[in-house]
Short mmCIF file of N, CA and C in Angstrom, two decimals:
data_model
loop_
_atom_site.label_atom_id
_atom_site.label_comp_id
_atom_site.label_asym_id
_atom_site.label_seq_id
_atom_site.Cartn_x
_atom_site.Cartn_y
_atom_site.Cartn_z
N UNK A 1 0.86 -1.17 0.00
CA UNK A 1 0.00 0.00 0.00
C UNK A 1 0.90 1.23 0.00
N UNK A 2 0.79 2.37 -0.60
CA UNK A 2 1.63 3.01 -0.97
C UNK A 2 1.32 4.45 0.10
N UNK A 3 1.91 5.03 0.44
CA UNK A 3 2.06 6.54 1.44
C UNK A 3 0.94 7.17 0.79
N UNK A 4 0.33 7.57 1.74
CA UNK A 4 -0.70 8.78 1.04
C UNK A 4 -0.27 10.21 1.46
N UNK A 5 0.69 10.48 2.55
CA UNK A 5 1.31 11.58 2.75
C UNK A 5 2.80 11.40 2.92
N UNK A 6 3.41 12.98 3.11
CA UNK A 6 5.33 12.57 3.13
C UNK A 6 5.43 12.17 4.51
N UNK A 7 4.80 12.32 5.07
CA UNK A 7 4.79 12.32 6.75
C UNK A 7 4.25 10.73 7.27
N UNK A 8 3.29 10.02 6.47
CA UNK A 8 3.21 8.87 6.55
C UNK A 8 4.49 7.84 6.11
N UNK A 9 4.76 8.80 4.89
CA UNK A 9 6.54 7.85 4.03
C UNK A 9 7.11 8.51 4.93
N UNK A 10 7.56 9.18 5.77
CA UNK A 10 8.97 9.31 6.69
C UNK A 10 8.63 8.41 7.53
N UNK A 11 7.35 8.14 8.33
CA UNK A 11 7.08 6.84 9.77
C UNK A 11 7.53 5.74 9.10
N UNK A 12 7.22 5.32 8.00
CA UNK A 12 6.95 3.79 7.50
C UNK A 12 8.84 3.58 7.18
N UNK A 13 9.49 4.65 6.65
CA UNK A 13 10.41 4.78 6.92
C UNK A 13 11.58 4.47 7.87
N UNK A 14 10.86 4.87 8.69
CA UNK A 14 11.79 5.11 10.35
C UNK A 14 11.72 3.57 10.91
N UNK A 15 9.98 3.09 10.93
CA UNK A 15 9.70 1.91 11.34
C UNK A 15 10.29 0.64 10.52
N UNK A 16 11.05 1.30 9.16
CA UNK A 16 11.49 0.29 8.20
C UNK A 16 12.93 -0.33 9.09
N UNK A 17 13.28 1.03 9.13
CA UNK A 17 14.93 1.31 9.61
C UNK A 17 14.60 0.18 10.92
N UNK A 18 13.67 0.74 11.74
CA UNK A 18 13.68 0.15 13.57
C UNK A 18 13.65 -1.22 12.60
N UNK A 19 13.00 -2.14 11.94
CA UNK A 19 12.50 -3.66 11.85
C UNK A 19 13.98 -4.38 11.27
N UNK A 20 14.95 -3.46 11.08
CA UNK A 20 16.39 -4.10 10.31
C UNK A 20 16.97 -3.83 11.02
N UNK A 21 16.84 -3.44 12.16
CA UNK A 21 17.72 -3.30 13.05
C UNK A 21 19.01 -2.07 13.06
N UNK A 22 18.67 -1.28 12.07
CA UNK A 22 19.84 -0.30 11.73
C UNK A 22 19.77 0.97 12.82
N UNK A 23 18.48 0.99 13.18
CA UNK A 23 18.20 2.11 14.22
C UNK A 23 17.40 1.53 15.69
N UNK A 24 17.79 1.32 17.10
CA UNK A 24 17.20 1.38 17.68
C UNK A 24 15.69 1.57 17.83
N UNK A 25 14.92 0.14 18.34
CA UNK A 25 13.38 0.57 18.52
C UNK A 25 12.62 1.79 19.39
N UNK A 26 14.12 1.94 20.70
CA UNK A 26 13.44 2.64 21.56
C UNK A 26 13.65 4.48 21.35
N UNK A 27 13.74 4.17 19.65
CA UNK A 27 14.37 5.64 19.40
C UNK A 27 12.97 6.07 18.28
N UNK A 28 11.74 5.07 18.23
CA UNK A 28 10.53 5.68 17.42
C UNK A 28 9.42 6.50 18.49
N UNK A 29 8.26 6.71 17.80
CA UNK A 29 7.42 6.94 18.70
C UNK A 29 6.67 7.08 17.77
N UNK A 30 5.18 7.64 18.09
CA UNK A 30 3.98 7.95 17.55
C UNK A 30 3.66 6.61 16.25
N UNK A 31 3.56 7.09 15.06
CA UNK A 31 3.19 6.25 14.20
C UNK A 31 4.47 5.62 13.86
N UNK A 32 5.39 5.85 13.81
CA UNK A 32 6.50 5.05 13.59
C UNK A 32 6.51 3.46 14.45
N UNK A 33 6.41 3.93 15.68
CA UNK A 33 5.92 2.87 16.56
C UNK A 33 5.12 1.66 16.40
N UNK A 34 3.95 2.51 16.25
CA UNK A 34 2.82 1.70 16.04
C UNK A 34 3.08 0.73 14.67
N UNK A 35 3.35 1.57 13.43
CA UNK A 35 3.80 0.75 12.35
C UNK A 35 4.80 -0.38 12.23
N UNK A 36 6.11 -0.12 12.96
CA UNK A 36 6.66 -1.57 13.34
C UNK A 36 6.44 -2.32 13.75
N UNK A 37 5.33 -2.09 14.79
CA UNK A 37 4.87 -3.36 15.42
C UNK A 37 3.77 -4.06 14.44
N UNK A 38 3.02 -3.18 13.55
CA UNK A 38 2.05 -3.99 12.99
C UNK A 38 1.71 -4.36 11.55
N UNK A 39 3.31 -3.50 11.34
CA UNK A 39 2.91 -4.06 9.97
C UNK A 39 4.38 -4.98 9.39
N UNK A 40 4.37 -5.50 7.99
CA UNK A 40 5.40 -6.31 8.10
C UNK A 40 6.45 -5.84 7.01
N UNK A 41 7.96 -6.33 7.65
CA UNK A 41 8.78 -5.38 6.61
C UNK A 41 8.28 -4.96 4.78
N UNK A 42 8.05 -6.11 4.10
CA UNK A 42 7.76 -6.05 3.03
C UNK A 42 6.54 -4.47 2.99
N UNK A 43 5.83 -4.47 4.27
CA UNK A 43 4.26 -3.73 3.73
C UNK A 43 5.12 -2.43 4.06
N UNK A 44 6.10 -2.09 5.36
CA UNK A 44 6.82 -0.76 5.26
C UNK A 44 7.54 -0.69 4.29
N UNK A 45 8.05 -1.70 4.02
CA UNK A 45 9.13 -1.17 2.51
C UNK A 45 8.46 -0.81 1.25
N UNK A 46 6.95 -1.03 1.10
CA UNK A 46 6.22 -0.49 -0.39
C UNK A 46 6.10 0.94 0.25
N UNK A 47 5.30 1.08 1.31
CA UNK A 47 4.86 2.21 2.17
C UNK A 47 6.33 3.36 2.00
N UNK A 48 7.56 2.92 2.37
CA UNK A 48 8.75 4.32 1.97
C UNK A 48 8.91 4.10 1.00
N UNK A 49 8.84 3.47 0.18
CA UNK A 49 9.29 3.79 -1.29
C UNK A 49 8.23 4.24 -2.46
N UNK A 50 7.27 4.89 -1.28
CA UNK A 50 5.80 5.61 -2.50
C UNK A 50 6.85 6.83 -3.12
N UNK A 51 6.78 7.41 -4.51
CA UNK A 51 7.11 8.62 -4.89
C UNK A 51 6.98 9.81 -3.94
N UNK A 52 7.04 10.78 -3.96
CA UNK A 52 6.86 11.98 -3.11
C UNK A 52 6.15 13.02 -4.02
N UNK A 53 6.82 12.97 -5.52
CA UNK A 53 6.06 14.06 -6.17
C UNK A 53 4.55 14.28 -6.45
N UNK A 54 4.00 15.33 -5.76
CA UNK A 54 2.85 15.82 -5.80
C UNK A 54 2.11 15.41 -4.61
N UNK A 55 2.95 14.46 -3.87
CA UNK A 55 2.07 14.26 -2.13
C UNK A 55 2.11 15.43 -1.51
N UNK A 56 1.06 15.71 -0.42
CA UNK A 56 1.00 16.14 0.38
C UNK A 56 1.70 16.37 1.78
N UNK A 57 2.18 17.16 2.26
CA UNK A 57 3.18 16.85 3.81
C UNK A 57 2.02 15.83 4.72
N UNK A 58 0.91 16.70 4.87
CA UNK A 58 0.36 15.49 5.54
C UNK A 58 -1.30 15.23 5.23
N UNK A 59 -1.95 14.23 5.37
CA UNK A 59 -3.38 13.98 4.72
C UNK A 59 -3.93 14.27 5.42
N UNK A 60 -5.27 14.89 4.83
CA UNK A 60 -6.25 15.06 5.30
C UNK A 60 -7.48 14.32 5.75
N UNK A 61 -7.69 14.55 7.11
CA UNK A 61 -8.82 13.09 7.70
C UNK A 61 -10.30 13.63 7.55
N UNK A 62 -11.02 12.82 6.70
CA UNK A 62 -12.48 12.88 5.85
C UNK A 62 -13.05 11.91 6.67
#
C-alpha cells in the first residue's frame, strides 16, 4: 500500500529502519511505533518507497 502523505513515508520509513535493526526501537514513537509493530517489513518497505512528487506533507482526515 503506498504513502498517502510525506509524513506517513517518513514513519513507514523510520519503522522500516527500527524492523532491520539499523536504528534502535526505543528511538521511534507515535506512528512510527505503532507501524513496526504492525505491519510487516515487506508492507513498510512499499509504504517508503511511494514517490513523493505531488504528495501532500500530511493527509487530510475525511
Amino acid at each position: 500500500m503506498p504513502a498517502k502523505s510525506a509524513a506517513q513515508q517518513k514513519a513507514a520509513g523510520a519503522a522500516l529502519s527500527a524492523k532491520r535493526g539499523d536504528q534502535p526501537k526505543s528511538k521511534l514513537n507515535g506512528a512510527a511505533k505503532s507501524m513496526e509493530e504492525s505491519m510487516s517489513e515487506k508492507e513498510l518497505e512499499k509504504m517508503a518507497h511511494t514517490k513523493r512528487k505531488g504528495m501532500s506533507e500530511h493527509s487530510s482526515k475525511s
